[in-house]
Short mmCIF file of C-alpha atoms and ligand atoms in Angstrom, two decimals:
data_model
loop_
_atom_site.label_atom_id
_atom_site.label_comp_id
_atom_site.label_asym_id
_atom_site.label_seq_id
_atom_site.Cartn_x
_atom_site.Cartn_y
_atom_site.Cartn_z
CA MET A 1 35.81 12.04 28.42
CA ASN A 2 33.63 9.32 28.32
CA PRO A 3 33.19 7.33 24.76
CA LYS A 4 29.90 8.18 22.78
CA GLN A 5 27.65 5.32 23.35
CA TYR A 6 25.39 4.16 20.75
CA ALA A 7 23.13 1.64 22.12
CA PHE A 8 20.25 0.04 20.44
CA PRO A 9 17.04 -1.25 21.69
CA PRO A 10 17.24 -4.75 23.60
CA ASP A 11 14.86 -6.14 20.66
CA PHE A 12 17.16 -4.46 17.93
CA LEU A 13 17.36 -7.26 14.84
CA TRP A 14 20.55 -7.25 13.37
CA GLY A 15 20.79 -9.02 10.46
CA THR A 16 22.38 -9.38 6.45
CA ALA A 17 20.90 -9.31 3.18
CA ALA A 18 21.42 -11.10 -0.13
CA SER A 19 19.51 -12.08 -3.13
CA ALA A 20 19.34 -15.24 -5.00
CA TYR A 21 20.53 -14.63 -8.57
CA GLN A 22 23.75 -12.52 -6.83
CA VAL A 23 25.07 -15.34 -4.88
CA GLU A 24 23.40 -18.92 -6.04
CA GLY A 25 25.15 -19.39 -9.29
CA HIS A 26 23.74 -21.77 -12.23
CA ASN A 27 20.70 -19.91 -12.93
CA ARG A 28 20.03 -20.57 -16.47
CA HIS A 29 16.15 -19.96 -16.91
CA SER A 30 16.56 -15.92 -15.67
CA ASP A 31 16.40 -12.96 -17.93
CA TRP A 32 19.93 -11.83 -16.64
CA ALA A 33 21.28 -15.11 -17.67
CA ARG A 34 20.26 -14.50 -21.43
CA TRP A 35 21.00 -10.66 -21.32
CA GLU A 36 24.45 -11.86 -20.18
CA MET A 37 24.87 -13.90 -23.11
CA GLU A 38 23.53 -11.29 -25.30
CA GLU A 39 26.03 -8.60 -24.15
CA ARG A 40 29.14 -11.40 -25.03
CA LYS A 41 27.98 -10.51 -29.07
CA ARG A 42 28.79 -6.86 -28.41
CA PRO A 43 32.50 -5.76 -28.96
CA PRO A 44 34.17 -5.53 -25.49
CA ALA A 45 34.20 -1.72 -25.51
CA ARG A 46 30.23 -1.36 -26.19
CA ARG A 47 29.08 -4.05 -23.33
CA ARG A 48 26.91 -2.91 -20.76
CA ILE A 49 27.16 -5.89 -18.34
CA ARG A 50 31.05 -6.90 -17.36
CA GLU A 51 30.72 -10.14 -17.10
CA PRO A 52 28.34 -13.26 -16.76
CA CYS A 53 27.36 -14.44 -13.46
CA GLY A 54 27.97 -18.11 -13.98
CA ARG A 55 28.28 -19.92 -10.77
CA ALA A 56 28.54 -16.68 -8.70
CA CYS A 57 29.39 -17.83 -4.99
CA ASP A 58 28.00 -21.24 -5.33
CA HIS A 59 25.95 -20.48 -2.84
CA TRP A 60 23.73 -22.90 -4.31
CA ASN A 61 25.76 -25.82 -3.03
CA ARG A 62 27.49 -23.80 -0.40
CA PHE A 63 24.75 -22.12 1.36
CA GLU A 64 25.97 -23.94 5.10
CA GLU A 65 29.27 -22.82 4.95
CA ASP A 66 27.90 -19.32 4.41
CA TYR A 67 25.18 -19.34 7.25
CA GLU A 68 27.70 -20.89 9.60
CA LEU A 69 29.82 -17.77 9.14
CA ALA A 70 26.68 -15.56 9.35
CA ARG A 71 26.09 -17.42 12.61
CA SER A 72 29.69 -16.73 13.56
CA ILE A 73 29.03 -12.96 13.15
CA GLY A 74 25.95 -13.42 15.20
CA VAL A 75 23.22 -12.76 12.73
CA GLN A 76 19.49 -12.66 13.69
CA VAL A 77 17.68 -12.41 11.03
CA HIS A 78 18.95 -13.02 7.00
CA ARG A 79 17.58 -11.86 4.14
CA PRO A 80 17.93 -14.37 1.29
CA SER A 81 15.50 -14.35 -1.69
CA VAL A 82 14.14 -16.89 -4.14
CA GLU A 83 14.81 -17.12 -7.69
CA TRP A 84 11.12 -17.12 -9.54
CA SER A 85 13.13 -19.05 -12.96
CA ARG A 86 14.52 -21.75 -10.68
CA ILE A 87 10.87 -22.51 -9.30
CA TYR A 88 9.07 -21.73 -12.54
CA PRO A 89 11.61 -22.52 -15.28
CA ARG A 90 8.55 -22.62 -17.48
CA GLU A 91 5.30 -20.64 -17.27
CA LYS A 92 3.22 -23.60 -15.91
CA LEU A 93 6.12 -26.08 -14.93
CA VAL A 94 6.87 -25.67 -11.20
CA ASP A 95 10.28 -27.57 -10.48
CA ARG A 96 10.00 -29.32 -7.19
CA GLU A 97 13.35 -30.50 -6.65
CA ALA A 98 14.51 -26.77 -6.61
CA LEU A 99 11.93 -26.05 -4.13
CA ALA A 100 12.80 -28.85 -1.80
CA HIS A 101 16.42 -26.99 -2.16
CA TYR A 102 14.93 -23.94 -0.73
CA ARG A 103 13.19 -25.65 1.86
CA THR A 104 16.54 -27.24 3.06
CA MET A 105 18.04 -23.72 2.39
CA LEU A 106 15.95 -21.92 4.50
CA GLN A 107 16.15 -24.61 7.39
CA ALA A 108 19.84 -24.45 7.32
CA LEU A 109 19.17 -20.81 8.62
CA GLN A 110 16.41 -21.86 11.20
CA ARG A 111 18.54 -24.76 12.48
CA ARG A 112 21.27 -21.63 13.65
CA GLY A 113 18.68 -20.07 14.93
CA ILE A 114 18.66 -17.15 12.30
CA LYS A 115 15.59 -15.87 11.23
CA VAL A 116 14.32 -15.70 7.84
CA MET A 117 13.27 -12.62 6.07
CA LEU A 118 12.07 -13.95 2.62
CA CYS A 119 12.08 -11.63 -0.61
CA LEU A 120 9.95 -12.97 -3.77
CA ASN A 121 11.44 -10.70 -6.45
CA HIS A 122 14.94 -9.33 -6.54
CA PHE A 123 15.83 -7.73 -9.62
CA THR A 124 15.27 -10.71 -11.92
CA LEU A 125 12.29 -12.69 -14.12
CA PRO A 126 11.97 -16.00 -15.61
CA LEU A 127 12.86 -15.93 -19.04
CA TRP A 128 9.60 -16.78 -20.84
CA ALA A 129 8.00 -13.71 -18.63
CA ALA A 130 10.63 -11.42 -19.60
CA SER A 131 10.53 -12.40 -23.64
CA ARG A 132 6.74 -11.72 -23.26
CA GLY A 133 7.32 -7.88 -22.30
CA GLY A 134 8.26 -8.58 -18.32
CA TYR A 135 7.01 -5.90 -15.89
CA THR A 136 5.56 -3.46 -19.13
CA ASN A 137 3.16 -6.53 -19.64
CA ALA A 138 1.00 -6.76 -16.30
CA LYS A 139 -1.72 -8.83 -18.00
CA MET A 140 0.51 -11.33 -18.84
CA LEU A 141 3.18 -11.07 -15.46
CA LEU A 142 0.48 -10.47 -12.59
CA PRO A 143 -1.33 -13.77 -12.93
CA ALA A 144 2.04 -15.72 -13.16
CA PHE A 145 3.41 -13.95 -10.13
CA GLU A 146 0.24 -14.89 -8.42
CA ALA A 147 0.76 -18.38 -9.00
CA TYR A 148 4.64 -17.98 -8.16
CA VAL A 149 3.59 -16.62 -4.80
CA GLU A 150 0.75 -19.39 -3.78
CA THR A 151 3.38 -21.75 -4.62
CA VAL A 152 6.43 -20.23 -2.30
CA VAL A 153 3.67 -19.59 0.40
CA GLN A 154 2.49 -23.08 0.20
CA TYR A 155 5.76 -24.76 0.54
CA LEU A 156 7.84 -22.60 2.10
CA GLY A 157 6.19 -20.17 4.15
CA ASP A 158 6.10 -22.01 7.89
CA LEU A 159 9.78 -21.43 7.54
CA VAL A 160 9.36 -17.56 6.96
CA ASP A 161 9.33 -15.09 9.85
CA TYR A 162 9.38 -11.91 7.68
CA TRP A 163 8.34 -11.39 3.98
CA LEU A 164 9.62 -9.00 1.59
CA THR A 165 7.36 -8.63 -1.37
CA VAL A 166 9.57 -7.24 -4.18
CA ASN A 167 13.13 -5.37 -4.03
CA GLU A 168 13.29 -1.84 -4.90
CA PRO A 169 10.26 -1.63 -6.89
CA ASN A 170 11.18 1.90 -8.10
CA VAL A 171 14.86 1.15 -8.73
CA ILE A 172 13.85 -1.63 -12.05
CA PRO A 173 11.65 0.68 -13.43
CA THR A 174 13.87 3.94 -13.40
CA ALA A 175 17.36 2.10 -14.10
CA ALA A 176 15.71 -0.32 -16.45
CA TYR A 177 13.05 1.44 -18.38
CA LEU A 178 13.69 5.18 -17.90
CA GLY A 179 17.79 5.68 -17.64
CA ALA A 180 18.77 2.52 -19.32
CA VAL A 181 21.46 1.67 -17.36
CA MET A 182 20.11 -2.01 -16.75
CA PRO A 183 18.55 -4.06 -18.88
CA PRO A 184 16.22 -4.41 -20.85
CA PHE A 185 18.19 -0.85 -21.26
CA LYS A 186 15.18 1.34 -22.44
CA SER A 187 14.39 4.85 -22.35
CA SER A 188 10.89 5.26 -22.43
CA PRO A 189 8.38 7.10 -19.54
CA LEU A 190 5.88 4.78 -20.53
CA SER A 191 7.37 2.02 -19.94
CA PHE A 192 8.50 3.20 -16.63
CA VAL A 193 5.21 4.12 -15.97
CA LYS A 194 3.91 0.37 -16.83
CA ALA A 195 6.51 -1.18 -15.06
CA PHE A 196 6.43 0.93 -11.87
CA ARG A 197 2.47 0.06 -11.84
CA THR A 198 2.89 -3.76 -12.08
CA PHE A 199 5.32 -3.64 -9.29
CA MET A 200 2.86 -2.06 -7.00
CA ALA A 201 0.41 -4.66 -8.39
CA MET A 202 2.87 -7.14 -7.77
CA HIS A 203 3.25 -6.01 -4.31
CA SER A 204 -0.60 -5.48 -2.99
CA ARG A 205 -1.25 -9.13 -4.68
CA ALA A 206 1.75 -10.92 -2.98
CA TYR A 207 0.66 -8.93 0.25
CA ARG A 208 -2.82 -10.24 0.10
CA ILE A 209 -1.92 -13.99 -0.81
CA ILE A 210 0.63 -14.09 2.13
CA LYS A 211 -1.84 -12.44 4.47
CA GLU A 212 -4.44 -15.24 3.51
CA ARG A 213 -2.48 -17.88 4.73
CA PHE A 214 -0.15 -16.48 7.44
CA PRO A 215 -2.37 -13.41 9.03
CA ARG A 216 0.11 -12.85 11.26
CA SER A 217 3.32 -12.80 9.56
CA PRO A 218 4.84 -9.50 8.87
CA VAL A 219 4.89 -8.66 5.18
CA GLY A 220 6.83 -5.69 3.92
CA VAL A 221 8.35 -4.20 0.62
CA ALA A 222 12.41 -3.57 0.09
CA TYR A 223 11.81 0.18 -1.01
CA SER A 224 15.11 2.02 -2.40
CA TYR A 225 13.95 4.92 -0.97
CA PHE A 226 16.04 7.82 -3.20
CA HIS A 227 17.76 10.70 -1.18
CA LEU A 228 17.83 13.36 -3.88
CA GLN A 229 19.01 17.03 -4.12
CA PRO A 230 18.64 19.59 -6.80
CA LEU A 231 22.39 19.78 -8.16
CA ARG A 232 22.39 23.69 -8.02
CA GLN A 233 20.54 24.15 -4.55
CA HIS A 234 18.56 27.43 -6.17
CA ASN A 235 18.13 26.59 -9.70
CA PRO A 236 14.66 26.77 -10.34
CA LEU A 237 14.82 23.76 -12.71
CA ASP A 238 17.01 21.17 -10.56
CA ARG A 239 14.45 21.78 -7.86
CA ALA A 240 11.60 21.13 -10.12
CA GLY A 241 13.14 17.94 -11.05
CA ARG A 242 14.42 17.03 -8.01
CA ASN A 243 10.62 17.34 -6.69
CA LEU A 244 9.23 15.26 -9.64
CA ALA A 245 11.24 12.51 -9.39
CA HIS A 246 10.84 12.60 -5.58
CA LEU A 247 6.99 12.53 -6.21
CA ALA A 248 7.32 9.96 -8.96
CA ILE A 249 9.95 7.49 -7.47
CA ASN A 250 9.72 7.93 -3.75
CA ARG A 251 6.00 9.03 -2.79
CA ARG A 252 3.70 7.46 -5.17
CA PHE A 253 4.13 4.22 -3.58
CA PHE A 254 3.67 5.05 -0.07
CA GLN A 255 0.52 7.22 -0.95
CA GLY A 256 -0.94 4.44 -2.76
CA ILE A 257 -0.26 2.36 0.27
CA ALA A 258 -1.95 5.07 2.51
CA GLY A 259 -4.99 5.86 0.12
CA GLY A 260 -5.48 2.69 -2.30
CA ARG A 261 -5.14 5.23 -5.28
CA ILE A 262 -2.30 6.27 -8.18
CA GLY A 263 -1.41 9.40 -8.35
CA PRO A 264 0.61 11.33 -11.27
CA PRO A 265 2.87 10.88 -12.76
CA LEU A 266 2.00 6.96 -12.49
CA GLY A 267 -1.53 6.95 -12.54
CA LEU A 268 -4.58 9.21 -12.96
CA GLY A 269 -5.67 8.90 -9.06
CA GLU A 270 -7.36 5.76 -9.90
CA ARG A 271 -7.92 2.90 -7.22
CA MET A 272 -5.56 0.06 -7.38
CA PRO A 273 -7.60 -3.03 -6.16
CA GLY A 274 -5.98 -4.53 -2.80
CA LEU A 275 -3.58 -1.69 -2.74
CA GLU A 276 -4.84 0.06 0.36
CA GLY A 277 -3.07 -0.83 3.76
CA ALA A 278 -0.93 -3.82 1.87
CA LEU A 279 1.76 -2.95 4.41
CA ASP A 280 2.98 -4.20 7.70
CA PHE A 281 6.51 -2.67 7.81
CA ILE A 282 8.78 -0.36 5.50
CA GLY A 283 12.00 -1.59 4.46
CA ILE A 284 14.43 1.03 3.65
CA ASN A 285 17.43 0.45 1.11
CA TYR A 286 19.77 3.20 1.69
CA TYR A 287 23.32 3.71 0.18
CA SER A 288 23.62 7.60 -0.78
CA THR A 289 22.26 10.78 -1.93
CA SER A 290 22.24 11.82 -5.77
CA TYR A 291 21.37 15.06 -7.76
CA MET A 292 19.20 16.41 -10.21
CA LYS A 293 20.39 18.58 -13.05
CA GLY A 294 16.52 19.18 -14.54
CA LEU A 295 15.03 15.85 -15.05
CA PHE A 296 18.72 13.98 -15.47
CA PRO A 297 20.29 12.63 -12.60
CA VAL A 298 23.29 13.09 -11.53
CA GLU A 299 25.35 10.74 -9.40
CA SER A 300 27.83 13.17 -7.96
CA LYS A 301 29.89 16.36 -8.30
CA PRO A 302 33.58 17.08 -8.25
CA GLY A 303 34.54 17.15 -4.34
CA ASP A 304 32.19 14.66 -3.43
CA LEU A 305 33.38 11.78 -1.27
CA VAL A 306 32.15 8.64 -3.04
CA THR A 307 32.40 4.87 -2.95
CA GLU A 308 33.46 2.23 -5.86
CA MET A 309 30.26 2.41 -6.77
CA GLY A 310 30.55 6.09 -7.53
CA TRP A 311 27.96 7.01 -4.92
CA ILE A 312 28.45 9.84 -2.65
CA TYR A 313 28.94 8.83 1.08
CA TYR A 314 26.46 10.86 2.81
CA PRO A 315 25.05 8.92 6.08
CA ARG A 316 23.11 11.73 7.16
CA GLY A 317 20.57 11.35 4.09
CA LEU A 318 19.83 7.99 5.92
CA TYR A 319 18.40 10.19 9.03
CA GLU A 320 16.32 12.48 6.65
CA VAL A 321 15.00 9.73 4.65
CA LEU A 322 13.74 7.77 8.24
CA HIS A 323 12.26 11.03 9.20
CA GLU A 324 10.70 11.81 5.75
CA ILE A 325 9.00 7.98 5.60
CA SER A 326 7.91 8.31 9.09
CA ARG A 327 5.69 11.07 8.16
CA LEU A 328 4.73 9.53 4.87
CA SER A 329 3.25 6.15 6.54
CA PRO A 330 3.26 5.03 10.28
CA ARG A 331 4.50 1.43 9.92
CA PRO A 332 7.51 0.52 11.91
CA ILE A 333 10.96 0.27 9.57
CA ILE A 334 13.25 -2.16 9.00
CA ILE A 335 16.50 -1.13 7.11
CA THR A 336 16.74 -3.60 4.58
CA GLU A 337 19.77 -2.95 2.52
CA ASN A 338 22.94 -0.81 3.43
CA GLY A 339 26.39 -1.20 2.67
CA ILE A 340 29.27 0.04 0.36
CA ALA A 341 31.37 -1.59 -2.27
CA THR A 342 35.04 -1.48 -0.97
CA THR A 343 38.16 -3.32 -1.02
CA ASP A 344 39.40 -1.12 1.99
CA GLU A 345 38.08 -2.41 5.58
CA SER A 346 38.52 0.87 7.56
CA PHE A 347 36.24 2.52 5.02
CA ARG A 348 33.49 -0.52 4.84
CA ILE A 349 33.88 0.20 8.97
CA ARG A 350 33.46 3.83 8.71
CA TYR A 351 30.52 3.56 6.51
CA LEU A 352 28.80 1.22 8.78
CA GLU A 353 29.12 3.01 11.51
CA ASP A 354 28.40 6.21 10.43
CA HIS A 355 25.39 5.02 9.41
CA LEU A 356 24.31 3.23 12.31
CA LYS A 357 25.32 6.24 14.33
CA GLU A 358 22.24 7.86 11.92
CA ILE A 359 19.72 5.03 12.63
CA HIS A 360 20.46 5.66 16.28
CA ARG A 361 19.96 9.57 15.97
CA ALA A 362 16.45 8.74 14.19
CA LEU A 363 15.74 6.01 16.99
CA ALA A 364 16.05 9.06 19.69
CA ASP A 365 13.81 10.99 18.08
CA GLY A 366 10.91 8.38 18.37
CA ILE A 367 11.19 6.91 14.92
CA GLU A 368 10.23 2.95 15.24
CA ILE A 369 13.09 0.97 13.62
CA ARG A 370 13.12 -2.23 14.35
CA GLY A 371 16.41 -3.85 12.60
CA TYR A 372 19.07 -3.44 10.46
CA MET A 373 20.20 -5.67 7.98
CA HIS A 374 23.76 -5.22 6.14
CA TRP A 375 24.13 -5.75 2.43
CA SER A 376 25.70 -8.18 1.61
CA LEU A 377 26.16 -10.99 3.80
CA THR A 378 28.99 -12.09 1.17
CA ASP A 379 30.49 -10.35 -1.88
CA ASN A 380 28.42 -11.07 -4.93
CA PHE A 381 27.63 -10.58 -8.51
CA GLU A 382 26.79 -6.71 -8.41
CA TRP A 383 24.66 -6.68 -11.60
CA GLN A 384 26.06 -4.73 -14.66
CA HIS A 385 29.32 -4.48 -12.66
CA GLY A 386 29.75 -7.96 -12.04
CA TYR A 387 32.36 -9.35 -9.55
CA SER A 388 34.00 -6.16 -9.79
CA LYS A 389 32.31 -4.82 -6.36
CA ARG A 390 32.53 -5.93 -3.08
CA PHE A 391 30.02 -5.10 -0.70
CA GLY A 392 30.26 -8.43 1.63
CA LEU A 393 31.31 -8.35 5.10
CA ILE A 394 32.70 -11.97 3.70
CA GLY A 395 35.19 -11.79 1.10
CA ILE A 396 34.81 -14.59 -1.67
CA ASP A 397 38.16 -15.73 -3.58
CA TYR A 398 36.19 -16.30 -7.20
CA ALA A 399 39.10 -18.32 -8.34
CA THR A 400 38.70 -21.08 -5.23
CA LEU A 401 35.24 -19.76 -3.60
CA GLU A 402 37.02 -20.10 -0.42
CA ARG A 403 35.47 -17.72 1.65
CA LYS A 404 37.00 -15.35 4.40
CA LEU A 405 35.35 -13.31 7.05
CA LYS A 406 36.94 -9.65 6.77
CA THR A 407 37.63 -6.98 9.05
CA GLY A 408 34.20 -5.43 8.64
CA GLY A 409 32.74 -8.84 9.25
CA GLN A 410 34.15 -8.97 12.66
CA ARG A 411 33.51 -5.26 13.46
CA TYR A 412 29.86 -6.13 12.72
CA ALA A 413 30.23 -9.10 14.63
CA ARG A 414 30.96 -7.18 17.64
CA ILE A 415 28.54 -4.33 16.97
CA ILE A 416 25.73 -7.30 17.28
CA GLY A 417 27.44 -8.72 20.10
CA ASP A 418 27.17 -5.51 22.41
CA ASN A 419 24.32 -4.52 20.60
CA GLY A 420 25.86 -1.15 19.87
CA PHE A 421 28.84 0.43 19.77
CA ALA A 422 31.14 3.33 21.39
CA GLU A 423 33.02 6.02 19.46
CA PRO A 424 36.20 6.93 21.67
CA ALA A 425 36.35 10.86 21.79
CA PRO A 426 39.21 11.86 20.03
CA PRO A 427 42.86 12.27 22.02
CA ASP A 428 43.98 15.57 23.24
CA LYS A 429 41.88 18.04 22.31
CA GLU A 430 39.01 16.65 23.63
CA GLN A 431 40.75 16.38 26.93
CA ARG A 432 42.48 19.38 27.50
CA PRO A 433 40.42 21.43 30.12
O1 IFM B 501 23.63 -5.00 -5.05
C1 IFM B 501 22.61 -4.62 -5.37
C2 IFM B 501 20.86 -5.27 -4.80
O2 IFM B 501 20.76 -6.43 -5.43
C3 IFM B 501 19.87 -4.00 -4.85
N1 IFM B 501 20.12 -2.87 -4.09
C4 IFM B 501 20.98 -2.03 -4.25
C5 IFM B 501 22.66 -3.44 -4.12
C6 IFM B 501 24.00 -2.85 -4.26
O3 IFM B 501 24.01 -1.75 -5.43
#
C-alpha cells in the first residue's frame, strides 16, 4: 500500500513562535520579574512560581545563533514579541537603545530570509502599569498601550510582515483574574470581565494604529481558542458550564469583531468603538482539550493521555476548533502556536505530525489555513513552571546556554523541506491481500 501523503499548499507558511520575556532574559522592568521576586519570600512549598526567569535563554544577546538555527530548520516566518517594559521602562520614557536592539534582531531575521510576525503583548506588562491595576485599569492602560504601539509601529514597522496585537487575550483574564493560577492570582469575576474588555480594546486600538500607517500589513490576534467538553457528557450542569465558558472565553471576542458589540457576560451588548472588523487573520493557539465540571475547569480525567503540562493529548480538537472558528469568522487562519512540553522526542514528533494531519484534514474541507507556527523555536521559561517544561525544537542547556537541535527539530525541518510528510502504512496487516 502507498504511504499516506500529507502535502500542504505550495504557499503554506511554516514557522516558529516565541515570546520576548520567555527567551530574552534580563527583563528587570516587567511585572513578572517583580512577581518572581515576591514569590521568593514565600516558603518554598507555597511558591506559585517555580523559579525566576533571570537570564532565560539569553536570546537578547544570542539571537544571531538562534536565528541561524531557525534558518537551518528552514523556518519561513518567525513570531517573536517585543517587551513593552523594555521599550518603556517608565511610563513616558522610551529606551532608544532597546528599540535599536529590537531593530537589529528583526533585521537578523530578515537577512536570513525569515519573515517577521511581531506580537505586541505577550503576557507581561511594565511594572509601572501593573502596579496601577494593569489590565483591570483600562483608563490608565489603554492610552499608555497606544503610545507604545505607536512607537513600535514607527520604529520597527517597516521590518514587520505580519502583526499580532495581543497574545491570548482570553488566557490572562481567565488564568490571572478568575482561575488564580497566574499572577496577580485573583479569583474575581468582575476583574475577569474588566481585564477581558481591556484586552479587546487593546486589540482594536493596536489594529487601528497599525492599519493607519501600514494599511496593507496583515494584522491578527493570537487566540487560544479553548476546546471545551462537559466532564460528564450528559450532566446538565457540566453542559451549562461548558456552554457558558465557551461563550465567554471563545465566542464573544469574535462576535465583537463581527458586530462591534460586547455581549453578555462580558458586556450588555454595547458598542466598543473601533472593534468591528478589526481583524485581517485569525491566529489560533491550540494545545489540548479540557473539561468543565459545572463552572469549574478540569484539566484531565483518569485514563487521558497527557503531556508534561498535564494537558490532554487531543489533536482532533484542533480540527474541530478550525471548523468552529471558520463558522464564526470568514478570516483566514494561521496556527500561531502548537507544540508539546516533553523530553521524549518521539512524542514531540508524534504530537507535531498528528496535529499537522488535522490541519491537513481541515484544509481538505476547504478551510483557509495559511500557515503553522510551532511553539517553540527554543526551550524557554514556561511562566509559573519555570524551566521545567521543554517546548523547544532547539534544546537549551541552561547551565552553559548551549543550543542543540533536537530530533523533533530535525523532523520539522524535513517536513518544511518537503512541504508535508508521508506516513508509511503499518507493515503486515495493511499489506495482506
Ligand atoms: O508558553 C506559553 C505561551 O507563552 C502562551 N501559549 C501557551 C504556551 C505554552 O504554555
